[in-house]
Amino acid sequence: MAFSLLHGVHVPHRKNTRDMAAVRMDAPKTVVIPMSMHIGAPAKPVVKVGDTVKVGTLIAEAGGFVSAPIHASVSGKVTKITDYLLSNGTTVPAVVIESDGEMTPDETIAPPVVDSRDTLLEAIKRSGVVGLGGAGFPTHVKFSVDLGRIEYLVVNCAECEPYVTSDTRTMLDRVDDMKTALVAMKTHFGIRNIVVGIESNKKAAIKSMMGLMNEVVATGECTFTVKVLPSVYPQGGEKVLIYHTVGRVVPVGKLPIDVGCIAVNCTTLAAIGAYLKTGMPLVEKCVTVDGGCVKEPGNVIVPVGTAMSEVFEFCGGLTEAPDKVIYGGPMMGITVPDTSAPILKNTNAILALSKKETKLPKTTPCIRCGRCLNTCPFGLSPAAIARAYDKRDTVALDKLGVQACMECGCCSFVCPANRPLVQTNKLAKVLLKEEKAKEDAKA
Amino acid sequence: MNTQLKLSVSPHIHSGRSTRRIMLDVLIALLPATAAGAVIFGLRSLLVVAVTVAACVGFEALFSLIAKKPIPVGDLSAAVTGLLLALNLPANIPLWQCVVGSLFAIVVVKGLFGGLGANPVNPAITARVFMLVAFATLTKAAFPTIVDTASSATPLAAEKATSLTDLLLGLHGGAIGETCAAALLLGGVYLLVRRVITWHVPVAFIGTVFLTSFIMEGMDATAALAAILSGGLLIGAIFMATDYVTSPATPWGKIIFGLGASLITFLIRYFGSYPEGVSFAILFMNILTPYISSWTRRRIFGMGGSKA
């Protein structure tokens, strides 16, 4: 299959923690679990203040089809159900549990019985697993399609964001969980072609995935490819990865399944595998703790809902006051106002970045150097989009295809004038959506 | 540990390359040509450079002050314009003409159109063309001070006797920075290595001039080489036609730009009334740039077509 790779940028790797196996931290004193750690409707709490819960107890059920149930991550008592301000500006309830320090598992937890498509789908639904690459899309929804349409299962092992190594640890330490999930999907979903897309800078993980390939292929009836890709950001972007692994273009506004693909992150697979084996839903998460202000960077397994500050404390504390603290990697991560922010299901890293690491050049006028449009993986013209947005010219924005933007941030990363390019793209997408809604309302 | 943290939209890291650094790289790349000019044409060339650069920077500051805009001298773009303009002037030019040229470049071409990034045409090129039309001194190129002047003339204007070695070293008449091909090529390599420019414009521009000259000179490779080493071609193709603001950004756009500029250069050199056409060619292509850019826009992934 001959095609040229999409453009992108060479970001610094800074995978300082790749060789550090995940360490499980002690039970936190309290956890704050927001009811929205996924894309879709918030979950509905099913516990009330004063209830006793154990690790794995259901505390909230899915609030709709595109939603996911949530489980207690510590044993203890529900002390509060408060409002929690999400990073997207909306407020959802959050269940606060005071830990008894015992981490006693719920005794009703048992491996699910899986013997058909429906039982596997139900199990994935009950596991509370959402897209752990960062997007948090409920995984069971992806598979709620006519299974005959799935030609390829693309396993996203790219992990192209700087610093983050939690997926690398999954690939090294949780091969068996990944295998359990893949074999179950092969058997009950009829998956016939599995493709692992992984960046070339993860030598040990590539070896590990080759081993996984041999084990899965030995169970018969499917093809399995490990595709080693250049370490160019954003290799792990869903549409980028699908194009680079199976050569298919997901059209703007369409889903991978529209071209016969489903893409799943490797840690998502491992979480499903763990649930199938033990029945313990997604209540803890391996996160990479790094950044110039962290004393002892590493990978830590953290109960969902634990405050960032406790995790930093576990890593020896912070050596200096950070400039920014973010969820995820530095290219697409989200800043938090303070370190009381909890670890979410889809948190793969928390970074305390120093002023030096977050240093940006001064914002100056655009010199039309073309770096933004020559690095955009999707061939957009961010500088032209910014000019159209300044005039609120929705016709031009539509023509420039801003709705195709995946917000990877390459344009802003390379801009020598430090123009807010991807940031403007985001605003332009919203403006275009509002304009379309207005037109639809008129029609 | 709940101090005020900075909130911002991603990305949170940057490649580290700034406009100022790019401009600094261009200045560094022009140093060999400046030094060669000083050796070939004497120290007065340095005076021309100093006055022109100072005038450009000064006018930029003054204009920003009057227009009540922040003074952007720190981005070094006015210094680049000044140095480029100076290197395109003969060493014996009256200094007041340098100042008038700088005023035209910075205020008329750049400032009035909105400053850095907003000028439709290259300030240095346009100022040079303006001066060419306005002052007779520019058409009479200065001669090197370090060789016997009787044997030298602007090769394109007079005769074609200048040897290739002399062309490479710049030992012939012309503007301060345009004659020493070796120095210009060195600067070009530096810009390529630093990834300030790409190969597309220079290769398309110089390559096509070579080809057309080769054909016009009756398949004479030496004459074709002389054609690309003389006049303002190298400084134009490497330093002026690659100006970000006034040339297309896509690879194909750059190739079209280079081809177009070389074609006009060829037409002026062989059929026009001016001995040298590089400045006019680049200026003309500057004006076409918005069109070339919109013709060569990249295809958007996932919007029509099955390929990227």
mmCIF file of C-alpha atoms in Angstrom, chain B:
data_model
loop_
_atom_site.group_PDB
_atom_site.id
_atom_site.type_symbol
_atom_site.label_atom_id
_atom_site.label_comp_id
_atom_site.label_asym_id
_atom_site.label_seq_id
_atom_site.Cartn_x
_atom_site.Cartn_y
_atom_site.Cartn_z
ATOM 1 C CA MET B 1 -0.103 23.709 47.345
ATOM 2 C CA ASN B 2 -2.989 25.728 45.949
ATOM 3 C CA THR B 3 -1.188 28.675 44.498
ATOM 4 C CA GLN B 4 -2.511 30.413 41.442
ATOM 5 C CA LEU B 5 -1.693 28.298 38.387
ATOM 6 C CA LYS B 6 -1.730 29.592 34.857
ATOM 7 C CA LEU B 7 -4.733 28.532 32.817
ATOM 8 C CA SER B 8 -4.361 28.397 29.062
ATOM 9 C CA VAL B 9 -5.492 26.484 26.041
ATOM 10 C CA SER B 10 -3.115 23.834 24.670
ATOM 11 C CA PRO B 11 -0.474 23.479 23.319
ATOM 12 C CA HIS B 12 1.669 24.282 26.350
ATOM 13 C CA ILE B 13 5.052 23.876 24.662
ATOM 14 C CA HIS B 14 6.582 25.561 21.638
ATOM 15 C CA SER B 15 9.192 24.710 19.037
ATOM 16 C CA GLY B 16 11.197 27.662 20.348
ATOM 17 C CA ARG B 17 11.720 29.228 16.944
ATOM 18 C CA SER B 18 10.701 32.874 16.895
ATOM 19 C CA THR B 19 10.357 35.554 14.213
ATOM 20 C CA ARG B 20 13.317 37.337 15.755
ATOM 21 C CA ARG B 21 15.489 34.224 15.477
ATOM 22 C CA ILE B 22 14.503 33.730 11.818
ATOM 23 C CA MET B 23 15.374 37.340 11.011
ATOM 24 C CA LEU B 24 18.661 36.950 12.867
ATOM 25 C CA ASP B 25 19.419 33.900 10.729
ATOM 26 C CA VAL B 26 18.828 35.936 7.566
ATOM 27 C CA LEU B 27 21.180 38.631 8.857
ATOM 28 C CA ILE B 28 23.812 35.993 9.615
ATOM 29 C CA ALA B 29 23.349 34.492 6.157
ATOM 30 C CA LEU B 30 23.959 37.903 4.582
ATOM 31 C CA LEU B 31 27.209 38.489 6.489
ATOM 32 C CA PRO B 32 29.495 36.740 3.942
ATOM 33 C CA ALA B 33 28.050 38.837 1.103
ATOM 34 C CA THR B 34 28.424 41.997 3.196
ATOM 35 C CA ALA B 35 32.029 41.174 4.003
ATOM 36 C CA ALA B 36 32.768 40.313 0.368
ATOM 37 C CA GLY B 37 31.240 43.632 -0.670
ATOM 38 C CA ALA B 38 33.537 45.469 1.744
ATOM 39 C CA VAL B 39 36.594 43.708 0.341
ATOM 40 C CA ILE B 40 35.626 44.115 -3.306
ATOM 41 C CA PHE B 41 34.241 47.625 -3.284
ATOM 42 C CA GLY B 42 36.100 49.151 -0.390
ATOM 43 C CA LEU B 43 35.057 50.397 3.010
ATOM 44 C CA ARG B 44 32.572 52.879 1.627
ATOM 45 C CA SER B 45 30.236 49.944 1.030
ATOM 46 C CA LEU B 46 30.115 49.420 4.798
ATOM 47 C CA LEU B 47 29.102 53.054 5.190
ATOM 48 C CA VAL B 48 26.244 52.478 2.732
ATOM 49 C CA VAL B 49 25.199 49.380 4.710
ATOM 50 C CA ALA B 50 25.368 51.192 8.045
ATOM 51 C CA VAL B 51 23.396 54.202 6.840
ATOM 52 C CA THR B 52 20.702 52.111 5.119
ATOM 53 C CA VAL B 53 20.211 49.721 8.037
ATOM 54 C CA ALA B 54 20.140 52.586 10.526
ATOM 55 C CA ALA B 55 17.694 54.518 8.344
ATOM 56 C CA CYS B 56 15.357 51.522 7.987
ATOM 57 C CA VAL B 57 15.370 50.762 11.702
ATOM 58 C CA GLY B 58 14.947 54.444 12.503
ATOM 59 C CA PHE B 59 12.043 54.920 10.106
ATOM 60 C CA GLU B 60 10.350 51.797 11.487
ATOM 61 C CA ALA B 61 10.571 53.167 15.019
ATOM 62 C CA LEU B 62 9.466 56.637 13.930
ATOM 63 C CA PHE B 63 6.555 55.356 11.886
ATOM 64 C CA SER B 64 5.348 53.109 14.733
ATOM 65 C CA LEU B 65 5.576 56.068 17.078
ATOM 66 C CA ILE B 66 3.508 58.307 14.797
ATOM 67 C CA ALA B 67 1.023 55.501 14.026
ATOM 68 C CA LYS B 68 0.758 54.850 17.802
ATOM 69 C CA LYS B 69 1.732 51.205 17.374
ATOM 70 C CA PRO B 70 4.161 49.239 19.537
ATOM 71 C CA ILE B 71 7.702 49.677 18.249
ATOM 72 C CA PRO B 72 8.627 46.340 16.649
ATOM 73 C CA VAL B 73 12.319 46.980 16.056
ATOM 74 C CA GLY B 74 13.177 43.980 18.244
ATOM 75 C CA ASP B 75 11.903 41.585 15.580
ATOM 76 C CA LEU B 76 14.876 42.629 13.399
ATOM 77 C CA SER B 77 12.757 42.695 10.246
ATOM 78 C CA ALA B 78 13.619 46.340 9.520
ATOM 79 C CA ALA B 79 17.301 45.481 9.864
ATOM 80 C CA VAL B 80 16.869 42.673 7.319
ATOM 81 C CA THR B 81 15.143 45.047 4.898
ATOM 82 C CA GLY B 82 17.883 47.615 5.397
ATOM 83 C CA LEU B 83 20.721 45.158 4.855
ATOM 84 C CA LEU B 84 19.086 43.638 1.782
ATOM 85 C CA LEU B 85 18.455 47.046 0.284
ATOM 86 C CA ALA B 86 22.009 48.185 0.972
ATOM 87 C CA LEU B 87 23.480 45.083 -0.624
ATOM 88 C CA ASN B 88 21.455 45.896 -3.731
ATOM 89 C CA LEU B 89 22.966 49.364 -4.038
ATOM 90 C CA PRO B 90 26.307 50.367 -5.583
ATOM 91 C CA ALA B 91 29.045 51.356 -3.123
ATOM 92 C CA ASN B 92 29.397 54.846 -4.577
ATOM 93 C CA ILE B 93 25.751 55.836 -4.140
ATOM 94 C CA PRO B 94 25.147 59.203 -2.419
ATOM 95 C CA LEU B 95 24.102 58.491 1.153
ATOM 96 C CA TRP B 96 21.040 60.712 1.014
ATOM 97 C CA GLN B 97 19.669 58.411 -1.679
ATOM 98 C CA CYS B 98 20.063 55.465 0.701
ATOM 99 C CA VAL B 99 17.977 57.348 3.237
ATOM 100 C CA VAL B 100 15.261 58.141 0.681
ATOM 101 C CA GLY B 101 15.225 54.496 -0.431
ATOM 102 C CA SER B 102 14.896 53.347 3.194
ATOM 103 C CA LEU B 103 12.033 55.753 3.738
ATOM 104 C CA PHE B 104 10.273 54.326 0.706
ATOM 105 C CA ALA B 105 10.875 50.711 1.786
ATOM 106 C CA ILE B 106 9.822 51.053 5.406
ATOM 107 C CA VAL B 107 7.125 53.713 5.329
ATOM 108 C CA VAL B 108 5.544 53.491 1.883
ATOM 109 C CA VAL B 109 5.834 49.759 1.172
ATOM 110 C CA LYS B 110 5.679 48.293 4.666
ATOM 111 C CA GLY B 111 4.249 50.706 7.231
ATOM 112 C CA LEU B 112 1.358 52.143 5.240
ATOM 113 C CA PHE B 113 0.152 48.666 4.379
ATOM 114 C CA GLY B 114 0.053 47.641 8.021
ATOM 115 C CA GLY B 115 3.589 46.733 8.968
ATOM 116 C CA LEU B 116 5.309 43.375 9.243
ATOM 117 C CA GLY B 117 3.442 40.636 7.428
ATOM 118 C CA ALA B 118 0.952 42.946 5.719
ATOM 119 C CA ASN B 119 3.041 44.366 2.871
ATOM 120 C CA PRO B 120 1.973 42.948 -0.514
ATOM 121 C CA VAL B 121 5.408 43.411 -2.086
ATOM 122 C CA ASN B 122 8.946 43.035 -0.797
ATOM 123 C CA PRO B 123 10.099 46.384 0.701
ATOM 124 C CA ALA B 124 13.768 46.028 -0.298
ATOM 125 C CA ILE B 125 12.998 44.952 -3.877
ATOM 126 C CA THR B 126 10.388 47.654 -4.359
ATOM 127 C CA ALA B 127 12.664 50.327 -2.941
ATOM 128 C CA ARG B 128 15.418 49.194 -5.268
ATOM 129 C CA VAL B 129 13.118 49.398 -8.272
ATOM 130 C CA PHE B 130 11.959 52.821 -7.094
ATOM 131 C CA MET B 131 15.561 53.998 -6.791
ATOM 132 C CA LEU B 132 16.442 52.511 -10.159
ATOM 133 C CA VAL B 133 13.761 54.626 -11.745
ATOM 134 C CA ALA B 134 14.359 57.707 -9.606
ATOM 135 C CA PHE B 135 18.154 57.947 -9.414
ATOM 136 C CA ALA B 136 20.498 57.595 -12.356
ATOM 137 C CA THR B 137 23.341 56.476 -10.052
ATOM 138 C CA LEU B 138 21.834 53.027 -9.710
ATOM 139 C CA THR B 139 22.114 52.197 -13.374
ATOM 140 C CA LYS B 140 25.816 53.021 -13.333
ATOM 141 C CA ALA B 141 27.195 50.259 -11.152
ATOM 142 C CA ALA B 142 30.304 50.797 -9.088
ATOM 143 C CA PHE B 143 33.487 49.017 -10.004
ATOM 144 C CA PRO B 144 35.659 46.939 -7.734
ATOM 145 C CA THR B 145 38.453 48.872 -6.064
ATOM 146 C CA ILE B 146 40.735 45.893 -5.724
ATOM 147 C CA VAL B 147 41.081 45.053 -9.427
ATOM 148 C CA ASP B 148 41.957 47.054 -12.486
ATOM 149 C CA THR B 149 38.734 48.862 -13.182
ATOM 150 C CA ALA B 150 39.343 49.112 -16.887
ATOM 151 C CA SER B 151 38.853 45.390 -17.303
ATOM 152 C CA SER B 152 35.596 45.265 -15.381
ATOM 153 C CA ALA B 153 32.118 46.217 -16.295
ATOM 154 C CA THR B 154 28.743 44.914 -15.316
ATOM 155 C CA PRO B 155 28.892 41.699 -17.277
ATOM 156 C CA LEU B 156 25.296 41.805 -18.380
ATOM 157 C CA ALA B 157 25.500 45.426 -19.480
ATOM 158 C CA ALA B 158 28.698 45.433 -21.413
ATOM 159 C CA GLU B 159 30.546 42.376 -22.530
ATOM 160 C CA LYS B 160 30.596 38.738 -21.574
ATOM 161 C CA ALA B 161 34.307 38.490 -21.048
ATOM 162 C CA THR B 162 34.329 38.267 -17.262
ATOM 163 C CA SER B 163 35.683 34.851 -16.311
ATOM 164 C CA LEU B 164 33.674 32.385 -14.234
ATOM 165 C CA THR B 165 36.222 32.641 -11.422
ATOM 166 C CA ASP B 166 35.800 36.395 -11.297
ATOM 167 C CA LEU B 167 32.029 35.955 -11.256
ATOM 168 C CA LEU B 168 32.244 33.458 -8.428
ATOM 169 C CA LEU B 169 34.510 35.760 -6.414
ATOM 170 C CA GLY B 170 32.519 38.823 -7.414
ATOM 171 C CA LEU B 171 35.376 40.706 -9.059
ATOM 172 C CA HIS B 172 33.224 42.718 -11.386
ATOM 173 C CA GLY B 173 30.936 45.717 -11.302
ATOM 174 C CA GLY B 174 27.578 45.650 -9.586
ATOM 175 C CA ALA B 175 25.816 46.289 -6.322
ATOM 176 C CA ILE B 176 27.657 45.788 -3.019
ATOM 177 C CA GLY B 177 26.261 42.395 -2.131
ATOM 178 C CA GLU B 178 25.215 40.919 -5.426
ATOM 179 C CA THR B 179 28.512 40.212 -7.128
ATOM 180 C CA CYS B 180 30.204 37.612 -4.934
ATOM 181 C CA ALA B 181 28.398 34.419 -5.906
ATOM 182 C CA ALA B 182 30.403 32.276 -3.497
ATOM 183 C CA ALA B 183 29.371 34.381 -0.500
ATOM 184 C CA LEU B 184 25.718 34.360 -1.541
ATOM 185 C CA LEU B 185 25.706 30.603 -2.037
ATOM 186 C CA LEU B 186 27.302 30.153 1.380
ATOM 187 C CA GLY B 187 24.503 32.233 2.899
ATOM 188 C CA GLY B 188 21.940 30.202 0.975
ATOM 189 C CA VAL B 189 23.322 26.946 2.326
ATOM 190 C CA TYR B 190 23.147 28.365 5.847
ATOM 191 C CA LEU B 191 19.481 29.305 5.380
ATOM 192 C CA LEU B 192 18.694 25.833 4.027
ATOM 193 C CA VAL B 193 20.488 24.101 6.892
ATOM 194 C CA ARG B 194 18.710 26.296 9.429
ATOM 195 C CA ARG B 195 15.465 25.549 7.609
ATOM 196 C CA VAL B 196 14.694 29.223 7.247
ATOM 197 C CA ILE B 197 14.042 28.685 3.540
ATOM 198 C CA THR B 198 13.343 25.614 1.411
ATOM 199 C CA TRP B 199 15.021 24.725 -1.885
ATOM 200 C CA HIS B 200 11.937 25.286 -4.030
ATOM 201 C CA VAL B 201 12.177 28.964 -4.974
ATOM 202 C CA PRO B 202 15.964 29.191 -5.506
ATOM 203 C CA VAL B 203 16.143 25.937 -7.474
ATOM 204 C CA ALA B 204 13.144 26.743 -9.674
ATOM 205 C CA PHE B 205 14.333 30.312 -10.194
ATOM 206 C CA ILE B 206 18.047 29.749 -10.788
ATOM 207 C CA GLY B 207 17.527 26.427 -12.578
ATOM 208 C CA THR B 208 15.140 27.893 -15.123
ATOM 209 C CA VAL B 209 17.349 30.902 -15.774
ATOM 210 C CA PHE B 210 20.196 28.473 -16.408
ATOM 211 C CA LEU B 211 18.094 26.421 -18.827
ATOM 212 C CA THR B 212 16.724 29.349 -20.804
ATOM 213 C CA SER B 213 20.175 30.959 -21.015
ATOM 214 C CA PHE B 214 21.678 27.629 -22.062
ATOM 215 C CA ILE B 215 19.246 27.485 -24.982
ATOM 216 C CA MET B 216 19.564 31.146 -25.901
ATOM 217 C CA GLU B 217 23.375 31.030 -25.825
ATOM 218 C CA GLY B 218 23.447 28.167 -28.288
ATOM 219 C CA MET B 219 23.867 25.332 -25.766
ATOM 220 C CA ASP B 220 26.895 27.002 -24.200
ATOM 221 C CA ALA B 221 27.133 25.823 -20.606
ATOM 222 C CA THR B 222 29.801 28.388 -19.664
ATOM 223 C CA ALA B 223 27.647 31.231 -20.866
ATOM 224 C CA ALA B 224 24.646 29.815 -19.040
ATOM 225 C CA LEU B 225 26.709 29.568 -15.837
ATOM 226 C CA ALA B 226 27.813 33.147 -16.330
ATOM 227 C CA ALA B 227 24.161 34.116 -16.682
ATOM 228 C CA ILE B 228 23.210 32.683 -13.291
ATOM 229 C CA LEU B 229 26.310 34.030 -11.537
ATOM 230 C CA SER B 230 25.898 37.582 -12.720
ATOM 231 C CA GLY B 231 23.510 40.403 -12.074
ATOM 232 C CA GLY B 232 21.206 40.241 -9.089
ATOM 233 C CA LEU B 233 20.009 36.698 -9.688
ATOM 234 C CA LEU B 234 21.598 34.898 -6.746
ATOM 235 C CA ILE B 235 20.826 37.509 -4.098
ATOM 236 C CA GLY B 236 17.331 37.802 -5.553
ATOM 237 C CA ALA B 237 16.595 34.095 -5.797
ATOM 238 C CA ILE B 238 18.100 33.161 -2.441
ATOM 239 C CA PHE B 239 17.231 36.145 -0.258
ATOM 240 C CA MET B 240 14.458 38.209 -1.839
ATOM 241 C CA ALA B 241 12.238 35.747 -3.665
ATOM 242 C CA THR B 242 12.162 33.589 -0.516
ATOM 243 C CA ASP B 243 10.695 36.404 1.605
ATOM 244 C CA TYR B 244 7.867 34.743 3.535
ATOM 245 C CA VAL B 245 5.482 37.656 3.448
ATOM 246 C CA THR B 246 5.500 38.156 -0.300
ATOM 247 C CA SER B 247 5.933 34.652 -1.700
ATOM 248 C CA PRO B 248 3.674 31.584 -1.580
ATOM 249 C CA ALA B 249 3.977 29.165 1.338
ATOM 250 C CA THR B 250 3.232 25.815 -0.277
ATOM 251 C CA PRO B 251 5.952 23.838 -2.097
ATOM 252 C CA TRP B 252 4.114 23.975 -5.430
ATOM 253 C CA GLY B 253 3.350 27.641 -4.954
ATOM 254 C CA LYS B 254 7.049 28.275 -4.436
ATOM 255 C CA ILE B 255 7.967 26.377 -7.585
ATOM 256 C CA ILE B 256 5.428 28.350 -9.639
ATOM 257 C CA PHE B 257 6.773 31.554 -8.094
ATOM 258 C CA GLY B 258 10.352 30.607 -9.012
ATOM 259 C CA LEU B 259 9.409 29.600 -12.542
ATOM 260 C CA GLY B 260 7.435 32.788 -13.120
ATOM 261 C CA ALA B 261 10.214 34.995 -11.782
ATOM 262 C CA SER B 262 12.823 33.272 -13.938
ATOM 263 C CA LEU B 263 10.681 33.625 -17.030
ATOM 264 C CA ILE B 264 10.288 37.367 -16.509
ATOM 265 C CA THR B 265 13.999 37.698 -15.749
ATOM 266 C CA PHE B 266 14.754 35.890 -18.995
ATOM 267 C CA LEU B 267 12.384 38.076 -21.016
ATOM 268 C CA ILE B 268 13.813 41.307 -19.592
ATOM 269 C CA ARG B 269 17.421 40.177 -19.949
ATOM 270 C CA TYR B 270 17.070 39.125 -23.565
ATOM 271 C CA PHE B 271 14.295 41.298 -24.937
ATOM 272 C CA GLY B 272 13.820 44.189 -22.496
ATOM 273 C CA SER B 273 15.471 47.573 -22.398
ATOM 274 C CA TYR B 274 16.979 47.064 -18.908
ATOM 275 C CA PRO B 275 20.133 44.994 -18.675
ATOM 276 C CA GLU B 276 18.898 43.269 -15.519
ATOM 277 C CA GLY B 277 15.399 42.079 -14.679
ATOM 278 C CA VAL B 278 15.559 40.155 -11.374
ATOM 279 C CA SER B 279 14.083 42.950 -9.264
ATOM 280 C CA PHE B 280 11.212 43.546 -11.656
ATOM 281 C CA ALA B 281 10.576 39.820 -11.931
ATOM 282 C CA ILE B 282 10.336 39.326 -8.174
ATOM 283 C CA LEU B 283 8.188 42.430 -7.768
ATOM 284 C CA PHE B 284 5.786 41.165 -10.424
ATOM 285 C CA MET B 285 5.586 37.714 -8.843
ATOM 286 C CA ASN B 286 5.001 39.350 -5.429
ATOM 287 C CA ILE B 287 1.830 40.811 -6.850
ATOM 288 C CA LEU B 288 0.716 37.407 -8.152
ATOM 289 C CA THR B 289 1.433 35.675 -4.833
ATOM 290 C CA PRO B 290 -2.094 35.784 -3.354
ATOM 291 C CA TYR B 291 -3.390 34.103 -6.507
ATOM 292 C CA ILE B 292 -0.671 31.468 -6.561
ATOM 293 C CA SER B 293 -1.392 30.776 -2.892
ATOM 294 C CA SER B 294 -5.063 30.192 -3.491
ATOM 295 C CA TRP B 295 -4.386 27.994 -6.541
ATOM 296 C CA THR B 296 -1.969 25.798 -4.641
ATOM 297 C CA ARG B 297 -3.810 25.346 -1.367
ATOM 298 C CA ARG B 298 -3.322 21.835 0.021
ATOM 299 C CA ARG B 299 -6.144 19.364 -0.228
ATOM 300 C CA ILE B 300 -7.924 18.855 3.077
ATOM 301 C CA PHE B 301 -7.719 15.345 4.503
ATOM 302 C CA GLY B 302 -11.121 13.705 4.587
ATOM 303 C CA MET B 303 -12.817 16.219 2.310
ATOM 304 C CA GLY B 304 -13.423 14.588 -1.048
ATOM 305 C CA GLY B 305 -11.097 12.129 -2.737
ATOM 306 C CA SER B 306 -9.743 8.940 -1.262
ATOM 307 C CA LYS B 307 -6.166 10.150 -0.922
ATOM 308 C CA ALA B 308 -4.612 12.685 1.387
#
